[in-house]
Coordinates of C-alpha atoms in Angstrom, one line a residue:
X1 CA 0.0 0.0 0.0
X2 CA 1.5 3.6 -0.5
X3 CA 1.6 5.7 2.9
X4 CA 0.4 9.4 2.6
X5 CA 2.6 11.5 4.4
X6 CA 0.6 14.4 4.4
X7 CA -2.5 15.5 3.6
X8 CA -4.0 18.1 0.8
X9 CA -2.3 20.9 2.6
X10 CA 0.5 19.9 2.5
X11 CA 0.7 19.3 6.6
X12 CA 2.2 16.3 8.0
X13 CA -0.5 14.0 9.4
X14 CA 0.0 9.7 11.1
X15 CA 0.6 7.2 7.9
X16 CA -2.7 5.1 8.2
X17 CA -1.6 2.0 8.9
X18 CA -5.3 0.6 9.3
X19 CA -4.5 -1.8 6.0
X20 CA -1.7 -3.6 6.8
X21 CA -1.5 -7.1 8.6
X22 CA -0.2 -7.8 12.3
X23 CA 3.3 -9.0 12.4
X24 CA 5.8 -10.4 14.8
X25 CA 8.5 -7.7 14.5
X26 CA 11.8 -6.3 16.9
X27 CA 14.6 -3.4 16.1
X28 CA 17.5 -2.7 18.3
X29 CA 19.5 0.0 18.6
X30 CA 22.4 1.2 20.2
X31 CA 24.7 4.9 21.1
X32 CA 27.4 5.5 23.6
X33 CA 28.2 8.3 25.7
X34 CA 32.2 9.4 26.0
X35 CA 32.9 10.1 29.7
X36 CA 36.0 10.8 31.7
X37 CA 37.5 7.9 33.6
X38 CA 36.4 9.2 37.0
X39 CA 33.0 8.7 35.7
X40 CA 33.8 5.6 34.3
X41 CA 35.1 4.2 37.5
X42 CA 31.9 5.2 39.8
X43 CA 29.9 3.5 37.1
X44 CA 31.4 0.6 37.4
X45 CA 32.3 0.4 41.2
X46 CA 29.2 1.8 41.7
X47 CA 30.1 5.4 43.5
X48 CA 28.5 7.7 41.8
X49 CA 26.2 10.4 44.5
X50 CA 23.2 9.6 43.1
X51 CA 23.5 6.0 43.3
X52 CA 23.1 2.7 40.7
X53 CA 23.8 4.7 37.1
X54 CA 22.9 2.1 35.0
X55 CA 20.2 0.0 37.2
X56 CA 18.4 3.8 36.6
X57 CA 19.4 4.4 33.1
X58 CA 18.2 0.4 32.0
X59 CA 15.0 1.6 34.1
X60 CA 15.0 5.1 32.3
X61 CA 15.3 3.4 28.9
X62 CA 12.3 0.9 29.1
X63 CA 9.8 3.4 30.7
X64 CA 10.7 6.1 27.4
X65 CA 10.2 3.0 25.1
X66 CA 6.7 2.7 26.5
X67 CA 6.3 6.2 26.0
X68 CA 7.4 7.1 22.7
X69 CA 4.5 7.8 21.0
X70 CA 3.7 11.2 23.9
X71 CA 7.8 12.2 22.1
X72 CA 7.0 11.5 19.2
X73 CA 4.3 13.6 17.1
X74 CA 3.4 11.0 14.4
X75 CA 4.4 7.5 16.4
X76 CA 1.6 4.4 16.8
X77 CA 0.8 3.7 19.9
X78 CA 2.1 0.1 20.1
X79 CA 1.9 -3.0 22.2
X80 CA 5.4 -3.7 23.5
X81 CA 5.7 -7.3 24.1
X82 CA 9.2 -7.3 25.5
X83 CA 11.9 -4.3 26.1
X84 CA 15.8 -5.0 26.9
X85 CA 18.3 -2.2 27.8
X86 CA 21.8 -3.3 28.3
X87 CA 25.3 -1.5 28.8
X88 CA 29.0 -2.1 27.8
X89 CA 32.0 0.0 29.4
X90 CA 34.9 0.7 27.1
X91 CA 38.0 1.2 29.7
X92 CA 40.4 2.1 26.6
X93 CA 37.7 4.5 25.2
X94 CA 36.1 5.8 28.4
X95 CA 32.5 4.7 27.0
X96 CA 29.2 3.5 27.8
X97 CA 27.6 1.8 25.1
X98 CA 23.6 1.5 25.5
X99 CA 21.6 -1.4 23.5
X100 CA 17.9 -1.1 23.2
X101 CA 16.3 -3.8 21.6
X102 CA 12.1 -4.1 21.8
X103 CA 9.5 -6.2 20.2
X104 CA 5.6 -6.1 19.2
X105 CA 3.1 -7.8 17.7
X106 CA 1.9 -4.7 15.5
X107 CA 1.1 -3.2 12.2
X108 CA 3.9 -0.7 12.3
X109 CA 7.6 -1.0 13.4
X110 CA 9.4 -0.6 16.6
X111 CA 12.6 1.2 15.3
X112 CA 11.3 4.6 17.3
X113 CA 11.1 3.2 20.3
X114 CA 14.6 1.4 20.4
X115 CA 16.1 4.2 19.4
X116 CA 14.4 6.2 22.3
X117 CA 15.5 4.2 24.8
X118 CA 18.8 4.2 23.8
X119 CA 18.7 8.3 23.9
X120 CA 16.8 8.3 27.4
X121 CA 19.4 6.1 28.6
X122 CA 22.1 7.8 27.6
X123 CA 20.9 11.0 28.7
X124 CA 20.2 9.1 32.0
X125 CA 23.4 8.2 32.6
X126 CA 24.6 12.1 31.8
X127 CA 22.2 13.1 34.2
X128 CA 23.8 10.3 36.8
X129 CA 26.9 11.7 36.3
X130 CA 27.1 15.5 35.5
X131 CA 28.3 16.5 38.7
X132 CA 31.6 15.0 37.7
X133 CA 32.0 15.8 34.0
X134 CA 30.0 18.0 32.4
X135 CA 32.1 17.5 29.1
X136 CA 30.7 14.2 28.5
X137 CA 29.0 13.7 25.1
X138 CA 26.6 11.4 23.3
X139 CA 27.9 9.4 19.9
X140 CA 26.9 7.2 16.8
X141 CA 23.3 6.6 18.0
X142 CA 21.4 4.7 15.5
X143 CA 19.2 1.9 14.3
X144 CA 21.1 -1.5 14.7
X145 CA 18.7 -3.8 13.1
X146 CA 15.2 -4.9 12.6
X147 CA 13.0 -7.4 11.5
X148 CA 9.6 -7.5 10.2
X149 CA 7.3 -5.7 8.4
X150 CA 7.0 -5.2 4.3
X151 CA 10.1 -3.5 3.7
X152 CA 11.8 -6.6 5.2
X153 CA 14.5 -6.8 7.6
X154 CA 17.3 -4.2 7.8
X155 CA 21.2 -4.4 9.9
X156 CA 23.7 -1.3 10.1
X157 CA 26.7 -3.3 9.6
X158 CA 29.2 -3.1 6.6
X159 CA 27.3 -2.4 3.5
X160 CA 30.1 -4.5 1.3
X161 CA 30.5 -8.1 2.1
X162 CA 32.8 -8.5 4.9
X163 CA 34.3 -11.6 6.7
X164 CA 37.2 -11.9 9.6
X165 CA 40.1 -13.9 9.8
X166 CA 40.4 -14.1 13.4
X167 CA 42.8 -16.3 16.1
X168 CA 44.7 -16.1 18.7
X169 CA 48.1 -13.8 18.4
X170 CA 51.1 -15.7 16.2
X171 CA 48.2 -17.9 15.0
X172 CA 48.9 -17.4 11.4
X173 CA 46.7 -14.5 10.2
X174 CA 48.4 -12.3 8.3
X175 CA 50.5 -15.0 6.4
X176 CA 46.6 -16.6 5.2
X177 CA 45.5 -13.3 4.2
X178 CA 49.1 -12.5 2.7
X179 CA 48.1 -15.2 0.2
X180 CA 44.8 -15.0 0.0
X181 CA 44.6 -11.5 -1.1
X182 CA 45.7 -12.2 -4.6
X183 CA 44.0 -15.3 -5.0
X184 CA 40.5 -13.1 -4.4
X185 CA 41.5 -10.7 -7.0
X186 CA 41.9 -13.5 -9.5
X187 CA 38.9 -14.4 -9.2
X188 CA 37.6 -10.7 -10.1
X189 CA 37.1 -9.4 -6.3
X190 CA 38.5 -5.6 -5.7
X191 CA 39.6 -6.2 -2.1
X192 CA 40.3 -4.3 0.9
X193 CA 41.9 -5.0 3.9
X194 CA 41.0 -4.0 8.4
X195 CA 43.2 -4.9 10.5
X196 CA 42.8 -4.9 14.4
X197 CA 46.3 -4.2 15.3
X198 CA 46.5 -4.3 19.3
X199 CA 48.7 -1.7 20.2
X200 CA 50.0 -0.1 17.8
X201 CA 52.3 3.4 17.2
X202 CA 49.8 5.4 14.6
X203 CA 52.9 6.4 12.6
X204 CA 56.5 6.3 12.5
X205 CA 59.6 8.4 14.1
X206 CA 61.2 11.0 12.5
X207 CA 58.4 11.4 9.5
X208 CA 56.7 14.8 9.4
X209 CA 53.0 13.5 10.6
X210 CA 54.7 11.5 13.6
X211 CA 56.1 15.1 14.6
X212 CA 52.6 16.8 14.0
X213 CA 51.4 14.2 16.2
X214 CA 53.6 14.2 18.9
X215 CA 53.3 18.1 19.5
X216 CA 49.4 17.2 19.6
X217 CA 47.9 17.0 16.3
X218 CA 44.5 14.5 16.8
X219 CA 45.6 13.0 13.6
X220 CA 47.1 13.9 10.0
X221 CA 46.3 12.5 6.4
X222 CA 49.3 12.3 4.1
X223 CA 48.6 11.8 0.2
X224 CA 50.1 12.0 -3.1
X225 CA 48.7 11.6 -6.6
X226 CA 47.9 7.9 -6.2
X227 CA 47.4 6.9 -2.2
X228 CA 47.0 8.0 1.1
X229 CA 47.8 7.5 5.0
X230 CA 45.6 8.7 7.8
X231 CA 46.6 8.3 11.5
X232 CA 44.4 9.1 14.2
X233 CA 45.2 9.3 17.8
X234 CA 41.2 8.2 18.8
X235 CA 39.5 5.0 17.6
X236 CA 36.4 6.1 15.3
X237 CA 33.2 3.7 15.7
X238 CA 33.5 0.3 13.8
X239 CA 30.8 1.3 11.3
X240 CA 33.1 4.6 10.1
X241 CA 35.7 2.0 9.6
X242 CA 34.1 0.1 7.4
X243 CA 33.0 3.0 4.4
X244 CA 36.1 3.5 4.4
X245 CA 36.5 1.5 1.3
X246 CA 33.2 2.1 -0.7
X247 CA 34.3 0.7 -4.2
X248 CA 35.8 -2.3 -2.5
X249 CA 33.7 -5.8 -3.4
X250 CA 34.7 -7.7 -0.2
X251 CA 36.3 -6.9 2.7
X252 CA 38.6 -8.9 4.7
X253 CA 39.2 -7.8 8.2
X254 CA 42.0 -9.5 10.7
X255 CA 40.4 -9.8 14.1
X256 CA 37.5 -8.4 15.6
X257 CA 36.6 -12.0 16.3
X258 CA 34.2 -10.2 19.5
X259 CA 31.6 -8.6 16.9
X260 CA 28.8 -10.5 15.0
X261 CA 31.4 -10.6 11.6
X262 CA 31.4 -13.7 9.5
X263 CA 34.0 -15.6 10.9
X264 CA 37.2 -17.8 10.2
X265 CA 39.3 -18.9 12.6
X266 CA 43.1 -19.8 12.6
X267 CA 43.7 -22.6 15.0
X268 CA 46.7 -24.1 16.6
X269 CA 45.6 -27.7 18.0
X270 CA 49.0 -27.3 20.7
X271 CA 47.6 -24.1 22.0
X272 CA 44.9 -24.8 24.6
X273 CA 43.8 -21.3 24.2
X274 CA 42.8 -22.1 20.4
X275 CA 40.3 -22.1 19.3
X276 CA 38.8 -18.9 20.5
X277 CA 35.8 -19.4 19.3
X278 CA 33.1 -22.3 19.5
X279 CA 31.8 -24.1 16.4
X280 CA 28.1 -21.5 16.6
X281 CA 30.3 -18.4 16.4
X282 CA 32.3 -19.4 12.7
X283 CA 31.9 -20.2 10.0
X284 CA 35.0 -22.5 10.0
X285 CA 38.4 -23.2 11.1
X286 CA 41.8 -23.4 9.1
X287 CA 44.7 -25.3 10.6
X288 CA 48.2 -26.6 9.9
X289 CA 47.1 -30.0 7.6
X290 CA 43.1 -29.6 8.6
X291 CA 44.4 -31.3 11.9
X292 CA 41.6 -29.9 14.1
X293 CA 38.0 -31.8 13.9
X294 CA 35.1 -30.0 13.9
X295 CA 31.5 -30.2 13.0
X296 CA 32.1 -26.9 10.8
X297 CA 34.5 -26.9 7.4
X298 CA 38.1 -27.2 9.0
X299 CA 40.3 -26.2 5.8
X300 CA 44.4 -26.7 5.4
X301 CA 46.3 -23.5 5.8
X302 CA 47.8 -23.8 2.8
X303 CA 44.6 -25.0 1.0
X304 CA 44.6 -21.6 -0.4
X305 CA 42.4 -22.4 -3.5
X306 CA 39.9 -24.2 -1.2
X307 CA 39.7 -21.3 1.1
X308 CA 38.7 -19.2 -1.4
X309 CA 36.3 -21.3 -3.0
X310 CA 34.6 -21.1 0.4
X311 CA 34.8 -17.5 0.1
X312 CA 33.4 -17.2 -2.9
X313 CA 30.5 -19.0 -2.1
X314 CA 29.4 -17.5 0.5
X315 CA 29.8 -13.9 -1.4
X316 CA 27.6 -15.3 -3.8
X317 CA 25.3 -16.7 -2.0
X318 CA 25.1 -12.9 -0.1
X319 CA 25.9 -14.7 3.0
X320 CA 28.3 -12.2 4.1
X321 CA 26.1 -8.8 3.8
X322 CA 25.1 -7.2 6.3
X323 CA 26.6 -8.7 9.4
X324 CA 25.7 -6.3 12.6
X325 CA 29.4 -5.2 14.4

């Protein structure tokens, strides 16, 4: 049916959603709020003056979900069948990272109301906390993913096809993807390449952008007629990281093995810290002569060929779009 935003006037009026069908459908979404480290510390120690910051933000964010049609003008009034509000702390980042994910048996979507919660939490937690910091700040808030509906189901991850190459450290990463790099292209693929470094210096000694940076520069680009280097002294979000390459067909990325990525693992069967991983969260291992038994595809690390048939299948089968980070 096509939704009529506004009426002969021109004024914006409720779409009438009286015609569609009931459906089972959920969205999540998520934000973070940047705080200093004394804030971060009585939210997790649980110091702060005005008591449990996120028992009262999780509380904050379920009671705005149920009210987000009074907020906003043109939202249904919905049944919410179940809301969730949970928290991450970032000690390297000095971060709080919100999820709000709701569902409904309804007509019309619950995206608003996920994303509400997320912003009353947040603002919760400011609230919680201004006393100590009034410089904290509120960052990439949006829509995480949702299911449902006629226009189908929707995620915020990498727009490209994307799939990790994770392990435990010396596991054999960068070697695989060393060699797997030009066997992709063969096969027609324009590839690009995220690494998850650890700790890492963002550029060299002695070079003119590592002397920009050390006298306080937040980061420098360097660039010729043909390429480019950009160091920056913060970590953006994920998501910026990854349109970062827009004309590239698939994106390999080394680590990250904690988000919801498509996942290979390198394994070392002498290693009782390897595999990271259990056989639900990849797609499949690699090891030194496939000696590693699993109920997933365990490939030869020098099966080269056969890893990228893999690869290639799964691209084409669009198995590894739209993976939530």
């Amino acid at each position: 049916m096509g939704f009529n935003h506004f009426d002969e006037k021109g004024n914006a009026v409720m779409v009438d959603v009286s015609g569609k069908a009931v459906t089972s459908r959920t969205a999540t979404a998520k934000g973070s709020i940047v705080v200093s480290s004394e804030v971060l510390t009585a939210i997790r120690e649980g110091t702060a003056k005005k008591g449990d910051v996120l028992g009262v933000a999780r509380v904050a964010g379920i009671t705005a979900v149920k009210r987000t049609p009074e907020l906003i003008p043109m939202a249904h009034p919905l049944p919410i069948m179940k809301v969730s509000v949970d928290f991450e702390l970032d000690e390297e980042q000095h971060k709080v990272t919100a999820f709000c994910t709701v569902k409904t048996d309804g007509k019309t979507g619950v995206e608003m109301e996920a994303l509400t919660g997320v912003n009353v939490a947040l603002l919760t937690i400011y609230d919680m906390c201004k006393a100590m910091d009034k410089r904290m700040h509120m960052e990439n808030i949006h829509l995480c993913e949702k299911t449902g509906g006629k226009s189908g189901d929707f995620s915020y991850g990498p727009q490209q096809p994307a799939i990790s190459v994770s392990g435990i450290k010396n596991s054999g990463k960068t070697t695989l993807l060393e060699k797997l790099i030009p066997e992709l292209i063969s096969r027609g693929l324009k590839v690009a390449v995220l690494k998850n470094g650890g700790h890492f210096k963002p550029d060299v000694p002695g070079t003119d952008t590592y002397r920009f940076l050390e006298v306080g520069a937040s980061g420098t680009v360097i660039f010729d007629d043909h390429q480019m280097s950009v160091s920056r002294k913060s970590l953006p979000p994920y998501e910026e990281l990854f349109t970062m390459f827009p004309d590239a067909d698939l994106l390999l990325v080394e680590g990250l093995r904690n988000t919801a990525l498509p996942k290979l693992e390198m394994v070392k069967p002498d290693d009782e810290r390897s595999p990271a991983l259990s056989e639900d969260k990849v797609l499949g291992y690699i090891a030194e002569n496939a000696a590693y038994e699993a109920s997933v595809p365990v490939f030869d690390r020098e099966d080269i060929k056969g890893i990228a048939d893999f690869i290639m299948e799964l691209y084409e089968s669009g198995a590894l779009k739209g993976a939530v980070l």
